[in-house]
Amino acid sequence: MAAHFGRRLRKGAATTAVAAAAVAALSASQAPGATGDDHGRQATAGASAPVPDPTGDDATGSSPYYTDLPPLNSPNPSPSPSAGTPVAQGAAEAGIPATVLDAYKKAEAELRASKPGCNLPWQLLAAIGKVESGQARGGEVDASGTTLRPILGPVLDGNGFALIKDTDHGAYDGNAQYDQAVGPMQFIPSTWAWAGRDGNGDGKKDPNNIYDAALAAGHYLCRGDRDLSQAADLHGAILGYNNSQDYLNTVLSWMEYYSKGTYSVPDGTGAAPGHRSDDGTPRTTPSTPAEPADPHQGKPGSKDQGGRPSPSPTPSKPGGGQDGGDPAPRPPGTPDPTTPTPTDTVDHLENAGTATAELTATAGDAFTGTISTRAETKAGAAVAKVRIRFTISGDTDATFTGGEDVATVATDSKGVAKAPALQAGEKTGDFKVTATVVGRSLKGVDYQATVTERPADTLAATTNGDTPLTCTPGGEFADQVQLKATYKGAVADKVAATATLIKSATDTTENDKGPYFKDATTGKAVRTVTGLKTDAKGLLTLPKLYADDTTGTFLLRVTTPGGGTLTVPLTVAADGTATASPSPSPSASAGS
């Protein structure tokens, strides 16, 4: 069995740059199995204090976790010996159940594609999965990756743990009174509501499924443009998952261990951990694990809930024992479940000064305005430490920084929560951001935002020079019109454009004769084409032009948002010669 955290820290050097940075703060100590006198927590040399997650809540609700550390010796990278053959110390710990390991690697691959700058290693997911659920209880999952039995954390009723009242009506944890962390990666329902992902493609987001949970954990860790190859971002991401310095050190230890080599073992045969951060006793505050129990005491209690305290068949009554008798004792400093929480005191939310004019951005740009919401009591007093959830809705691909469409932020001392910066996508139009109180059904505050089209103020022809575009009646123009778009002198990429054959310079309605384009589907003549867009260099080549039997000089006008306008003369003559000057000036200038 690996050493208990806080009593025996191991020596170790990382084999990769990330692992080296990750474990540099770990202090050297005794080998596993040795006895020692430091029964309390050890301070980690050079390690920073836990930093609260900037989004206001961690993934697990600061639930307890497994504290077993890896053995001192490097893992055995080859499969374990056959049955009956002694297994060297370290071999069992290095084995990860096949389905669980596959889920971690698939999540890494998806994040490499969707958020390449995050540099998420699957070993980090494996480390978190180890300390949260012992790799889904040693791989007790079915073929689709769903756990065979529920894995639930303790009831978060404030009795030694965080106080988080029910947010999912018991849908995930079966508890309609308080929340509990759920599944192999131990997400609390309020976090899963926005962080959940479908990792196995079955159309569902199930926290009890290791593929879904691993992918969700990966996206959770990669929020806010983090680069996990950098130690600071790596540490911040782990602390965001569970805000405890000891948790950080434990995860880093397993991450380093797995980076040295691991292998797949059959589902259900993985090594099970044996120690938890609370050692069977409640923690003194929601975010600070309790002191480890005496090493000579027996093992922690029931493992019916995956190594975490078994929830009662019926939730305990607030302020009393399970049978309604004498109140259950609470360690000093823990909140009384019967005392109103800050969330309970919120009467309404108010816009904290966000102006609609600030919530407009060009496609692909960041919004300059910030969405702020204030939580207030009935009397109008500010309420701090309340979790506010900001949700983007509507036909939009706009996101918050980091690519999420939901973010949870805690109110500050002034009762104000500021949403992460908005990033416009390519879809234009209006959308909505709604602020609500997590754990309450109060009316939310809506913020209207708008994404406008990318502009171009100048269009210039890049083909043909002074040679006019000519065609014989009933034929096709040999050259295609190409133009370049700029905005304030800079290349204007991904700008929408409309091309129309117009009647004259003074009558810009669509012509009913002369040159035409062909509809891409039907092949019929059309004289207005929309949906055109400039490329990364600001260039646009129009579709091929054709001529009917009408001769003369005709005008093609191209327009863009932002005032860009280009007028190109076209000549249809029996001998194919020009009858008018092709010069687009002055109509090539903006606004002509």
Short mmCIF file of N, CA and C in Angstrom, two decimals, residues 495-570:
data_model
loop_
_atom_site.label_atom_id
_atom_site.label_comp_id
_atom_site.label_asym_id
_atom_site.label_seq_id
_atom_site.Cartn_x
_atom_site.Cartn_y
_atom_site.Cartn_z
N VAL A 495 -14.58 38.65 -44.54
CA VAL A 495 -15.61 39.69 -44.69
C VAL A 495 -16.65 39.21 -45.69
N ALA A 496 -17.92 39.33 -45.33
CA ALA A 496 -19.00 38.93 -46.23
C ALA A 496 -19.14 39.95 -47.35
N ALA A 497 -19.48 39.47 -48.54
CA ALA A 497 -19.63 40.36 -49.69
C ALA A 497 -20.85 39.94 -50.51
N THR A 498 -21.44 40.92 -51.19
CA THR A 498 -22.57 40.68 -52.08
C THR A 498 -22.23 41.24 -53.45
N ALA A 499 -22.44 40.45 -54.49
CA ALA A 499 -22.18 40.87 -55.87
C ALA A 499 -23.50 40.97 -56.62
N THR A 500 -23.74 42.11 -57.26
CA THR A 500 -25.01 42.34 -57.96
C THR A 500 -24.75 42.97 -59.32
N LEU A 501 -25.41 42.46 -60.35
CA LEU A 501 -25.41 43.10 -61.67
C LEU A 501 -26.48 44.18 -61.61
N ILE A 502 -26.08 45.46 -61.67
CA ILE A 502 -27.00 46.59 -61.47
C ILE A 502 -27.35 47.23 -62.81
N LYS A 503 -28.43 48.04 -62.78
CA LYS A 503 -28.92 48.65 -64.02
C LYS A 503 -28.02 49.80 -64.49
N SER A 504 -27.57 50.63 -63.53
CA SER A 504 -26.70 51.74 -63.91
C SER A 504 -26.02 52.29 -62.67
N ALA A 505 -25.13 53.23 -62.85
CA ALA A 505 -24.42 53.83 -61.73
C ALA A 505 -25.37 54.58 -60.81
N THR A 506 -26.49 55.05 -61.36
CA THR A 506 -27.46 55.78 -60.54
C THR A 506 -28.64 54.92 -60.12
N ASP A 507 -28.81 53.80 -60.75
CA ASP A 507 -29.89 52.87 -60.40
C ASP A 507 -29.27 51.53 -60.03
N THR A 508 -29.13 51.30 -58.72
CA THR A 508 -28.41 50.11 -58.26
C THR A 508 -29.32 48.90 -58.04
N THR A 509 -30.54 48.98 -58.60
CA THR A 509 -31.39 47.79 -58.51
C THR A 509 -30.87 46.71 -59.45
N GLU A 510 -31.29 45.49 -59.22
CA GLU A 510 -30.79 44.35 -60.00
C GLU A 510 -31.24 44.44 -61.45
N ASN A 511 -30.30 44.24 -62.36
CA ASN A 511 -30.61 44.23 -63.79
C ASN A 511 -31.38 42.96 -64.15
N ASP A 512 -32.19 43.04 -65.18
CA ASP A 512 -32.95 41.86 -65.62
C ASP A 512 -32.46 41.33 -66.95
N LYS A 513 -31.33 41.86 -67.41
CA LYS A 513 -30.75 41.39 -68.67
C LYS A 513 -29.25 41.60 -68.64
N GLY A 514 -28.57 41.03 -69.61
CA GLY A 514 -27.12 41.15 -69.67
C GLY A 514 -26.41 40.04 -68.91
N PRO A 515 -25.15 40.28 -68.46
CA PRO A 515 -24.36 39.24 -67.79
C PRO A 515 -25.06 38.69 -66.55
N TYR A 516 -24.72 37.47 -66.19
CA TYR A 516 -25.34 36.81 -65.04
C TYR A 516 -24.41 35.74 -64.48
N PHE A 517 -24.68 35.35 -63.22
CA PHE A 517 -24.04 34.19 -62.61
C PHE A 517 -24.98 33.00 -62.76
N LYS A 518 -24.50 31.83 -62.44
CA LYS A 518 -25.35 30.64 -62.44
C LYS A 518 -25.54 30.14 -61.01
N ASP A 519 -26.79 29.81 -60.69
CA ASP A 519 -27.07 29.22 -59.39
C ASP A 519 -26.31 27.89 -59.28
N ALA A 520 -25.60 27.70 -58.17
CA ALA A 520 -24.75 26.52 -58.01
C ALA A 520 -25.55 25.23 -58.00
N THR A 521 -26.83 25.30 -57.63
CA THR A 521 -27.65 24.09 -57.54
C THR A 521 -28.46 23.84 -58.80
N THR A 522 -29.16 24.88 -59.27
CA THR A 522 -30.07 24.70 -60.40
C THR A 522 -29.46 25.04 -61.74
N GLY A 523 -28.39 25.83 -61.74
CA GLY A 523 -27.79 26.26 -63.00
C GLY A 523 -28.52 27.41 -63.66
N LYS A 524 -29.58 27.90 -63.02
CA LYS A 524 -30.35 29.01 -63.59
C LYS A 524 -29.60 30.33 -63.42
N ALA A 525 -29.96 31.29 -64.26
CA ALA A 525 -29.31 32.60 -64.21
C ALA A 525 -29.72 33.36 -62.96
N VAL A 526 -28.75 33.93 -62.26
CA VAL A 526 -28.99 34.79 -61.11
C VAL A 526 -28.09 36.02 -61.26
N ARG A 527 -28.60 37.17 -60.81
CA ARG A 527 -27.82 38.39 -60.96
C ARG A 527 -27.45 39.04 -59.63
N THR A 528 -27.70 38.31 -58.54
CA THR A 528 -27.22 38.71 -57.22
C THR A 528 -26.70 37.48 -56.51
N VAL A 529 -25.49 37.56 -55.99
CA VAL A 529 -24.88 36.45 -55.26
C VAL A 529 -24.51 36.93 -53.86
N THR A 530 -25.00 36.24 -52.85
CA THR A 530 -24.68 36.55 -51.45
C THR A 530 -23.86 35.41 -50.84
N GLY A 531 -23.42 35.59 -49.62
CA GLY A 531 -22.68 34.54 -48.93
C GLY A 531 -21.23 34.43 -49.33
N LEU A 532 -20.76 35.40 -50.11
CA LEU A 532 -19.35 35.42 -50.49
C LEU A 532 -18.52 35.89 -49.30
N LYS A 533 -17.26 35.49 -49.23
CA LYS A 533 -16.43 35.87 -48.09
C LYS A 533 -14.96 35.92 -48.50
N THR A 534 -14.27 36.95 -48.03
CA THR A 534 -12.85 37.07 -48.34
C THR A 534 -12.04 36.04 -47.57
N ASP A 535 -10.86 35.70 -48.11
CA ASP A 535 -10.04 34.70 -47.45
C ASP A 535 -9.10 35.36 -46.44
N ALA A 536 -8.14 34.61 -45.93
CA ALA A 536 -7.24 35.12 -44.89
C ALA A 536 -6.39 36.29 -45.38
N LYS A 537 -6.22 36.42 -46.69
CA LYS A 537 -5.45 37.52 -47.25
C LYS A 537 -6.35 38.66 -47.72
N GLY A 538 -7.62 38.57 -47.43
CA GLY A 538 -8.56 39.60 -47.85
C GLY A 538 -8.99 39.49 -49.29
N LEU A 539 -8.64 38.40 -49.96
CA LEU A 539 -8.94 38.22 -51.38
C LEU A 539 -10.27 37.50 -51.58
N LEU A 540 -10.94 37.84 -52.68
CA LEU A 540 -12.20 37.20 -53.04
C LEU A 540 -12.26 37.06 -54.55
N THR A 541 -12.47 35.85 -55.03
CA THR A 541 -12.67 35.60 -56.46
C THR A 541 -14.15 35.29 -56.68
N LEU A 542 -14.81 36.08 -57.52
CA LEU A 542 -16.23 35.90 -57.77
C LEU A 542 -16.47 34.69 -58.67
N PRO A 543 -17.67 34.12 -58.60
CA PRO A 543 -18.00 33.00 -59.50
C PRO A 543 -17.91 33.45 -60.98
N LYS A 544 -17.88 32.48 -61.85
CA LYS A 544 -17.75 32.75 -63.30
C LYS A 544 -19.01 33.48 -63.79
N LEU A 545 -18.79 34.41 -64.72
CA LEU A 545 -19.87 35.19 -65.31
C LEU A 545 -20.20 34.70 -66.72
N TYR A 546 -21.48 34.81 -67.07
CA TYR A 546 -21.96 34.40 -68.39
C TYR A 546 -22.74 35.57 -69.01
N ALA A 547 -22.97 35.52 -70.32
CA ALA A 547 -23.71 36.58 -71.01
C ALA A 547 -24.92 36.02 -71.74
N ASP A 548 -26.03 36.80 -71.74
CA ASP A 548 -27.16 36.41 -72.58
C ASP A 548 -26.97 37.05 -73.95
N ASP A 549 -28.02 37.22 -74.70
CA ASP A 549 -27.88 37.72 -76.07
C ASP A 549 -27.88 39.23 -76.16
N THR A 550 -27.98 39.94 -75.02
CA THR A 550 -28.03 41.39 -75.04
C THR A 550 -26.62 41.96 -75.08
N THR A 551 -26.37 42.85 -76.01
CA THR A 551 -25.05 43.48 -76.11
C THR A 551 -25.05 44.83 -75.41
N GLY A 552 -23.85 45.30 -75.09
CA GLY A 552 -23.72 46.60 -74.45
C GLY A 552 -22.74 46.55 -73.28
N THR A 553 -22.71 47.64 -72.53
CA THR A 553 -21.85 47.74 -71.36
C THR A 553 -22.72 47.64 -70.11
N PHE A 554 -22.30 46.81 -69.18
CA PHE A 554 -23.07 46.55 -67.97
C PHE A 554 -22.17 46.75 -66.75
N LEU A 555 -22.80 46.89 -65.57
CA LEU A 555 -22.04 47.15 -64.36
C LEU A 555 -22.26 46.04 -63.32
N LEU A 556 -21.14 45.60 -62.73
CA LEU A 556 -21.17 44.65 -61.62
C LEU A 556 -20.73 45.41 -60.37
N ARG A 557 -21.54 45.39 -59.32
CA ARG A 557 -21.18 46.09 -58.09
C ARG A 557 -21.03 45.09 -56.95
N VAL A 558 -19.90 45.21 -56.22
CA VAL A 558 -19.63 44.36 -55.05
C VAL A 558 -19.62 45.26 -53.82
N THR A 559 -20.35 44.86 -52.77
CA THR A 559 -20.41 45.64 -51.54
C THR A 559 -20.08 44.77 -50.34
N THR A 560 -19.59 45.43 -49.27
CA THR A 560 -19.27 44.74 -48.01
C THR A 560 -19.77 45.57 -46.84
N PRO A 561 -20.01 44.96 -45.67
CA PRO A 561 -20.28 45.73 -44.46
C PRO A 561 -19.10 46.65 -44.18
N GLY A 562 -19.36 47.85 -43.73
CA GLY A 562 -18.30 48.80 -43.49
C GLY A 562 -18.13 49.80 -44.59
N GLY A 563 -18.91 49.67 -45.69
CA GLY A 563 -18.89 50.69 -46.74
C GLY A 563 -18.04 50.38 -47.95
N GLY A 564 -17.40 49.21 -48.00
CA GLY A 564 -16.58 48.88 -49.16
C GLY A 564 -17.44 48.66 -50.40
N THR A 565 -17.07 49.31 -51.52
CA THR A 565 -17.83 49.20 -52.77
C THR A 565 -16.87 49.18 -53.95
N LEU A 566 -17.14 48.27 -54.86
CA LEU A 566 -16.34 48.20 -56.08
C LEU A 566 -17.30 48.00 -57.25
N THR A 567 -17.16 48.84 -58.30
CA THR A 567 -17.99 48.70 -59.50
C THR A 567 -17.11 48.34 -60.68
N VAL A 568 -17.45 47.24 -61.35
CA VAL A 568 -16.64 46.72 -62.46
C VAL A 568 -17.49 46.73 -63.73
N PRO A 569 -17.02 47.41 -64.81
CA PRO A 569 -17.77 47.39 -66.08
C PRO A 569 -17.56 46.08 -66.83
N LEU A 570 -18.61 45.61 -67.49
CA LEU A 570 -18.56 44.37 -68.29
C LEU A 570 -19.08 44.69 -69.68
#
